[in-house]
Coordinates of C-alpha atoms (C1' of nucleotides) in Angstrom, one line a residue:
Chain A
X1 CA -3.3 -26.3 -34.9
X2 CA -0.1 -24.5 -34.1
X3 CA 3.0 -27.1 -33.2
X4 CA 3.9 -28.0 -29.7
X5 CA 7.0 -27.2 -28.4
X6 CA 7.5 -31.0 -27.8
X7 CA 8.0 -31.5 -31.2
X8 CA 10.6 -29.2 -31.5
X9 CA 13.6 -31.0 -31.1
X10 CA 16.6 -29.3 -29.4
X11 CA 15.2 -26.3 -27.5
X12 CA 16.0 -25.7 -24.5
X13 CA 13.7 -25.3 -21.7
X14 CA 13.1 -24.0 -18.0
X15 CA 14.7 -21.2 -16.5
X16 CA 16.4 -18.9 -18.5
X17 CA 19.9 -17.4 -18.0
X18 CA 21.1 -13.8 -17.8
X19 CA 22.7 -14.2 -21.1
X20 CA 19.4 -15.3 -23.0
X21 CA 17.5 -12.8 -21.2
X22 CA 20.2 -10.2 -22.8
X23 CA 20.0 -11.4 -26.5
X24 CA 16.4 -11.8 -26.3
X25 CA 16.4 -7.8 -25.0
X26 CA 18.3 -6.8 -27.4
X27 CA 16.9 -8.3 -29.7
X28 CA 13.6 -6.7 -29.4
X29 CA 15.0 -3.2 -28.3
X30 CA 16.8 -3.0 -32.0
X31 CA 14.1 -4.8 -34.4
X32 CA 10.8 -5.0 -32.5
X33 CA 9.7 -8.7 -31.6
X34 CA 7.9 -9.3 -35.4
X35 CA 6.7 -13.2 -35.7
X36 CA 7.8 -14.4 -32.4
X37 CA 7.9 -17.6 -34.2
X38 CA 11.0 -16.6 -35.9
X39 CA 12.2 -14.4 -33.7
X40 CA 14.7 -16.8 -31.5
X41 CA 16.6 -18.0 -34.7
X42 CA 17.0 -14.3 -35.8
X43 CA 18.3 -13.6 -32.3
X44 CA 20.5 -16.6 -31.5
X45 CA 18.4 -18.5 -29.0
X46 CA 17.6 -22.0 -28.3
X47 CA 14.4 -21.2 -27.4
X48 CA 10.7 -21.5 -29.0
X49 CA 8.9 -18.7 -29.8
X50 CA 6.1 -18.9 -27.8
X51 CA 8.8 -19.2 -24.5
X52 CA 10.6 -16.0 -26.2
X53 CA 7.1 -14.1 -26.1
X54 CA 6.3 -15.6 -22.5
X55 CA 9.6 -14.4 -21.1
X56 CA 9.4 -11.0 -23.0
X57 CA 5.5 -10.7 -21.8
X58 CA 5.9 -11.8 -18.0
X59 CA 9.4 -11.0 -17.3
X60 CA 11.7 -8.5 -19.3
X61 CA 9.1 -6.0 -20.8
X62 CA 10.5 -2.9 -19.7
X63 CA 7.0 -1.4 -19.0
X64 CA 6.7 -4.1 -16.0
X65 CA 6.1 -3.5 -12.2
X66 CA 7.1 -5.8 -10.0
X67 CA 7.3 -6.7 -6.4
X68 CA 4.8 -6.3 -3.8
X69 CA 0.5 -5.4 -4.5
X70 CA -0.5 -2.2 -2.8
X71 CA -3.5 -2.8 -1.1
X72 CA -5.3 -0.3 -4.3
X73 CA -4.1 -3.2 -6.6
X74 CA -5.3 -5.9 -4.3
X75 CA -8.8 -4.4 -4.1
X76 CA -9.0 -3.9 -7.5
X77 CA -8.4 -7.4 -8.6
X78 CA -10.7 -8.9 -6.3
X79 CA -13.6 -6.3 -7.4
X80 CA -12.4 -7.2 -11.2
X81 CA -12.9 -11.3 -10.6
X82 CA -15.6 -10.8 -8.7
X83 CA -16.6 -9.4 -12.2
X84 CA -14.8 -11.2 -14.9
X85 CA -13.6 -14.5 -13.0
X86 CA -10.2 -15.7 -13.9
X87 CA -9.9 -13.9 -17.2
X88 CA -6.4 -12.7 -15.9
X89 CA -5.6 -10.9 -19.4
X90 CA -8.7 -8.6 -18.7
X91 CA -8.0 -8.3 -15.3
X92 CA -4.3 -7.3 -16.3
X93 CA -5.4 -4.2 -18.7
X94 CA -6.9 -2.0 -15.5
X95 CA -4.0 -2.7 -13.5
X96 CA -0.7 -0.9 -15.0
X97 CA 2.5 -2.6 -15.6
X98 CA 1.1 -6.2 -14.1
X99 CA 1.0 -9.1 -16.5
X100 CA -1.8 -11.5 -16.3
X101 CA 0.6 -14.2 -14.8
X102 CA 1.8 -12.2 -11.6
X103 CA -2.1 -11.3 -11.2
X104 CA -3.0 -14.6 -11.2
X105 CA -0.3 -16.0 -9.1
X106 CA -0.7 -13.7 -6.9
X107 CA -4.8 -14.9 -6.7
X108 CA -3.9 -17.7 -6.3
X109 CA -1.1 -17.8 -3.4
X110 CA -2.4 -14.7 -1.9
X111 CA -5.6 -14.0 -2.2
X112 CA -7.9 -16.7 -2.7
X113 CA -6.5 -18.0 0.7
X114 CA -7.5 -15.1 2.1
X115 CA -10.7 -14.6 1.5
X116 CA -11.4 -18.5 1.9
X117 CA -10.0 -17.5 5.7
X118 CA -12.4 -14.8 5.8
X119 CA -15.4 -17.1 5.1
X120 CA -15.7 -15.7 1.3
X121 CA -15.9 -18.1 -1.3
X122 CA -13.2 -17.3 -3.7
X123 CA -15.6 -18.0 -6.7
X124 CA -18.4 -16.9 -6.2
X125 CA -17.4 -13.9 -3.5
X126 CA -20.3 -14.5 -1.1
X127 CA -20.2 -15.4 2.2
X128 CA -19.8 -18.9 3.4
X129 CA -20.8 -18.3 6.6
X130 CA -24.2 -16.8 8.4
X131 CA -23.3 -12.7 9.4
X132 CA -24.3 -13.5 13.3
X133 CA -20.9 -16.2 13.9
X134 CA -18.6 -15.9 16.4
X135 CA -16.7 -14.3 13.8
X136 CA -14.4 -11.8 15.1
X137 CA -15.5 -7.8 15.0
X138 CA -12.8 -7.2 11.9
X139 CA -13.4 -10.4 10.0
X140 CA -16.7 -9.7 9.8
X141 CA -15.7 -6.0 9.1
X142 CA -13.4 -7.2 6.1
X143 CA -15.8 -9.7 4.9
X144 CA -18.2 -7.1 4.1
X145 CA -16.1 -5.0 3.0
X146 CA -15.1 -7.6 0.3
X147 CA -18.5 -8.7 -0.5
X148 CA -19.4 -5.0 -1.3
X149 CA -16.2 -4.6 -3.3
X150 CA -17.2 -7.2 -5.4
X151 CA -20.9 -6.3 -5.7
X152 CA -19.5 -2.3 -6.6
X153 CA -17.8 -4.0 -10.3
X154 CA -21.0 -6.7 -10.8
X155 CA -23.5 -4.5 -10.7
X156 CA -25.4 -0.4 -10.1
X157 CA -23.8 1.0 -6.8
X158 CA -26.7 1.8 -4.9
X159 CA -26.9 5.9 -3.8
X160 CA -24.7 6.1 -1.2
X161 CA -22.4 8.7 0.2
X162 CA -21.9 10.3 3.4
X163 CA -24.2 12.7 2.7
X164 CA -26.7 10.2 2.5
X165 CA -29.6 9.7 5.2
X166 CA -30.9 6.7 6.0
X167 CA -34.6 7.5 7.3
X168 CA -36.9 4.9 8.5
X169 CA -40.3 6.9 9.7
X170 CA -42.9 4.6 11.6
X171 CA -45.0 3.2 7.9
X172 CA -41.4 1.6 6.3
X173 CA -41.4 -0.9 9.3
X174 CA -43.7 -3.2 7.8
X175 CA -43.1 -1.7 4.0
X176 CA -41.0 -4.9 2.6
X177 CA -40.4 -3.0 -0.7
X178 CA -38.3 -0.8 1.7
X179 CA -34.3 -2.2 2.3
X180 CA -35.3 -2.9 5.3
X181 CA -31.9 -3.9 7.2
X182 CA -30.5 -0.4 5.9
X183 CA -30.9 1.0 9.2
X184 CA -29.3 -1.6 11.0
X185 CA -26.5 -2.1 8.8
X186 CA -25.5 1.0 9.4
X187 CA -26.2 0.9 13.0
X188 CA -24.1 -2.8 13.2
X189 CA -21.1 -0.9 11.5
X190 CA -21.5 1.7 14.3
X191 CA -21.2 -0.8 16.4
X192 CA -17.6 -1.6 15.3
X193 CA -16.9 1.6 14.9
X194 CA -17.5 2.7 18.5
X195 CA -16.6 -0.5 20.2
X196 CA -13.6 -1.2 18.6
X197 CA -11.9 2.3 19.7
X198 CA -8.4 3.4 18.2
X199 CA -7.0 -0.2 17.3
X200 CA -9.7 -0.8 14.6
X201 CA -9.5 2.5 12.9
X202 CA -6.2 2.3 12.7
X203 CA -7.1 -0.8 10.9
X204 CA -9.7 1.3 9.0
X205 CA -6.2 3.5 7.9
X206 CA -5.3 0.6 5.7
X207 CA -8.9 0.8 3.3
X208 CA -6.8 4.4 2.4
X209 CA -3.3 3.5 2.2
X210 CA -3.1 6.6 4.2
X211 CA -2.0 8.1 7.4
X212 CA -5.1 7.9 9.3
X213 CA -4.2 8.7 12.7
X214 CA -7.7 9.3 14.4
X215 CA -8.3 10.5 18.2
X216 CA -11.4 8.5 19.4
X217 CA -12.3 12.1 20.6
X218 CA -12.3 13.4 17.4
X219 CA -14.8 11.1 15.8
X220 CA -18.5 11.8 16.2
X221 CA -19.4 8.4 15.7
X222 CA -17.6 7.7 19.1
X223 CA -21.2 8.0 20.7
X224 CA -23.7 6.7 18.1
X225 CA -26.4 9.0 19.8
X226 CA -24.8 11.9 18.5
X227 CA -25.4 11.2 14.9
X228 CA -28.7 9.8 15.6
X229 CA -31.8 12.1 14.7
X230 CA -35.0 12.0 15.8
X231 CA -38.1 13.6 13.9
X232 CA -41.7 13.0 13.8
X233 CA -41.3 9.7 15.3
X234 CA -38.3 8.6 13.3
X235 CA -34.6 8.0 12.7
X236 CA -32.5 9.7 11.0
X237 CA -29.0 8.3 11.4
X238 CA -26.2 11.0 10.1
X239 CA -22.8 10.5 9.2
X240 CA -20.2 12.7 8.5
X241 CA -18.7 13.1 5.0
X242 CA -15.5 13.3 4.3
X243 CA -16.2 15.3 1.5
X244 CA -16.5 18.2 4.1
X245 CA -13.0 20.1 4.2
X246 CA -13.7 20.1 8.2
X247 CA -13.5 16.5 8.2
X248 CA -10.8 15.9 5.9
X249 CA -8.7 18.0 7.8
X250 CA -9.4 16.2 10.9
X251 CA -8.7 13.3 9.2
X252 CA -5.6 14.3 7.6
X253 CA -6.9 12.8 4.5
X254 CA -8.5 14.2 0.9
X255 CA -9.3 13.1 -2.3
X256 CA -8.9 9.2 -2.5
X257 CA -10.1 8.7 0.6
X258 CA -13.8 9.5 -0.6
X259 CA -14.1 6.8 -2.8
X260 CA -13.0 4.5 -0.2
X261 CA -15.2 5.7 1.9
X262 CA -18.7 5.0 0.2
X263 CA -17.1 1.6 -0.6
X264 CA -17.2 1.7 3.6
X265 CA -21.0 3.2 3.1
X266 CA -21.2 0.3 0.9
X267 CA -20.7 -2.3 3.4
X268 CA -22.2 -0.6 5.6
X269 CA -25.5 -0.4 4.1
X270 CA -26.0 -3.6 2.6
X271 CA -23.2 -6.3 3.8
X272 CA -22.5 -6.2 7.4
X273 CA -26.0 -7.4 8.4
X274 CA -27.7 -8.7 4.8
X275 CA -29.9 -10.8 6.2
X276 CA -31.1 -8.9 9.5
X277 CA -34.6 -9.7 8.5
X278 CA -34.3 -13.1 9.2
X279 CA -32.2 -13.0 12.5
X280 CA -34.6 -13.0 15.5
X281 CA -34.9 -9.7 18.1
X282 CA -37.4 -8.5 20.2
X283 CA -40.5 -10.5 18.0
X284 CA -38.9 -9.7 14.8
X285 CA -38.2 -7.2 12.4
X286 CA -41.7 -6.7 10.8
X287 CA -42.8 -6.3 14.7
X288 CA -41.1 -3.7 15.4
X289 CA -42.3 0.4 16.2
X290 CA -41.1 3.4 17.6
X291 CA -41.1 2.1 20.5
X292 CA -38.5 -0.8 20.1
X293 CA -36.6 2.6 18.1
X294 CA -36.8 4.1 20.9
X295 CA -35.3 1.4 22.9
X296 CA -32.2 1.5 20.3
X297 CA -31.7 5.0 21.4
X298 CA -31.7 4.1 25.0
X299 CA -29.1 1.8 24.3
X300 CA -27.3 3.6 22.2
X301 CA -26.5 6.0 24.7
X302 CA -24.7 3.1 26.6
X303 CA -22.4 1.5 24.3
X304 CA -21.6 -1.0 26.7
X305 CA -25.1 -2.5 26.5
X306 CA -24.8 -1.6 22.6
X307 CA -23.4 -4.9 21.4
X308 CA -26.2 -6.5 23.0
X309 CA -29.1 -5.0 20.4
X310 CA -27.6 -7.6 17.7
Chain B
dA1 C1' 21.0 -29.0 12.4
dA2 C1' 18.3 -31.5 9.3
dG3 C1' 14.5 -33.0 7.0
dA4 C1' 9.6 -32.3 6.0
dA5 C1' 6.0 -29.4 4.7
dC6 C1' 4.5 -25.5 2.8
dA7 C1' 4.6 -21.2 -0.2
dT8 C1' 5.9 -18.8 -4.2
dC9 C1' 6.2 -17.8 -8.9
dA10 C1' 8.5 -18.4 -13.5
dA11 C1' 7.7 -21.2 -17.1
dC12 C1' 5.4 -24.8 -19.7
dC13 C1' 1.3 -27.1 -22.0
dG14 C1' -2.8 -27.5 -24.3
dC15 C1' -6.4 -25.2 -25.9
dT16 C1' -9.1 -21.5 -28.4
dC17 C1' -9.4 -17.6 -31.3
dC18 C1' -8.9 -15.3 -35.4
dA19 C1' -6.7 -13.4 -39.5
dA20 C1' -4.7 -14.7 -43.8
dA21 C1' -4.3 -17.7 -47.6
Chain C
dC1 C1' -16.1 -21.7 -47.1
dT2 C1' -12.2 -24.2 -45.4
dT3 C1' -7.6 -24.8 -43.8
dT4 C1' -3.6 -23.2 -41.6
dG5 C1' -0.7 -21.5 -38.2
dG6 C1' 0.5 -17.5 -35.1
dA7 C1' -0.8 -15.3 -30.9
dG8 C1' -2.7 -15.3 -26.6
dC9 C1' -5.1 -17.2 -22.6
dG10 C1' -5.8 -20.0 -18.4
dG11 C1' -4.5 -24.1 -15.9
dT12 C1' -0.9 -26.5 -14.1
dT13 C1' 3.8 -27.9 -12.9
dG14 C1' 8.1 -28.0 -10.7
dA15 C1' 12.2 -25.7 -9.1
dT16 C1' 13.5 -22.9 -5.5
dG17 C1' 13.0 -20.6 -1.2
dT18 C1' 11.1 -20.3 3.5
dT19 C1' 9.1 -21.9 7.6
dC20 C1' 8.1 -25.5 10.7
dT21 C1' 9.0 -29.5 13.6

DNA sequence: AAGAACATCAACCGCTCCAAA
DNA sequence: CTTTGGAGCGGTTGATGTTCT
């Protein structure tokens, strides 16, 4: 197949100089790049083609963004390998003006570290590591958040907004067809929520890239008990959407924010406590009835005993 | 202050794909 | 159908910069 570069005696190699990077510019501004292979004769370079086209590609394009990943274009490429692996060229195409290379450089320097640090193996995006560690509140917090991310691009979202309602009447207890840890998922993200006070959700500001400057006061969720509804012998837990002006103007956020959001609902739901089932309390999960609901509720009303339900 | 260790990223290499002859 | 070679992709390298000891 196609000739190495090794054989081609007399090129020059490595780093390329302003001057090269002008003709090479030029160049392709005035006559397009054509056959790259011919290209660096026609414009006066001691280069091959193939390091002409890898310099034009990665570097001098004038369609090219460069510098730091906003934390949009982060997500993105971890919910795209999640999907695609390291095919950095299909990554590239739904992320504007990067090139394949800077993407996966920037997997590799950046963000494979990180998600190795947050107990998420960079392959294969699961979680190293059981959900009940001594992990820290926000690890565990961005660990499912990741997870979901990458389980939004591999496969159906499931229904979930903040409209949503997760019920759980007295019969679904034992009912194993049921998503079971549902309730508790969302009940365990409570638990960061309320616990954590200002400091974490200004953390939470960061999912948005926007100015998220929330009074503890001003979020419902501050006592669980208030979003908690109780009906013929069940729950109903209720949150707040931010697809309700009221809320988005308490917020101080619109629009974007949404999507982020049921990416929250996401993790919420399925990723902060995926394997509830198997984690021991109070007899176990199938033994459970209003009663031990009931108990919840109790304790919900005292967050300082809260933690203590997982 | 200096050297070592680590991080970053531009650039290269080798391979595959695919269109044209 | 087979061969050829250009284009592109992904893995890796190595020069350079930064941080640590």
């Amino acid at each position: 197949m196609g000739r190495s570069p090794s054989f081609e005696k007399g090129l020059k190699k490595g780093p390329w100089t302003t001057e090269e990077d002008q003709k090479l510019v030029a160049y392709i501004e005035e006559h397009g790049h054509g056959s790259w292979r011919a290209l660096p004769i026609k414009a006066g370079l001691q280069r091959c083609g193939k390091s002409c086209r890898l310099r034009w590609t990665n570097y001098l394009r004038p369609d090219i963004k460069r510098g730091k990943f906003s934390l949009q274009e982060e997500q993105t490429i971890i919910q795209l390998h999640a999907l695609l692996g390291n095919r950095w060229s299909a990554i590239a195409t739904h992320l504007p003006k990067r090139t394949d290379n800077e993407i996966k450089n920037y997997w590799n320097t950046h963000l494979k570290k990180r998600l190795t640090k947050m107990g998420i193996d960079p392959i294969t995006h699961k979680s190293r590591t059981a959900v009940n560690t001594n992990l820290s509140h926000m690890t565990q917090w961005e660990n499912a958040r990741l997870e979901a991310e990458a389980r939004l691009v591999r496969g159906p979202r499931v229904a979930s907004n903040f409209y949503q309602r997760f019920h759980y009447g007295s019969a679904p207890f034992i009912n194993k067809s049921l998503p079971q840890p549902l309730c508790l998922d969302v009940l365990k993200a409570w638990q960061g929520i309320t616990l954590s006070k200002l400091s974490d959700l200004t953390r939470l500001e960061t999912f948005n890239n926007q100015t998220l400057a929330v009074e503890p006061s001003d979020m419902k969720t501050e006592n669980p008990k208030n979003n908690l509804e109780i009906s013929n012998g069940s729950v109903n837990i209720v949150l707040e959407s931010p697809k309700d002006e009221g809320v988005q103007n308490t917020l101080g956020v619109a629009g974007d924010m949404i999507y982020q959001d049921d990416y929250l609902m996401d993790a919420f739901t399925n990723h902060l406590v995926n394997d509830v089932s198997n984690r021991s309390f109070d007899g176990g999960f199938e033994d459970v009835d209003n009663n031990y609901w009931s108990n919840i509720l109790d304790k919900l009303g005292n967050s300082s005993s809260f933690s203590s339900i997982f």
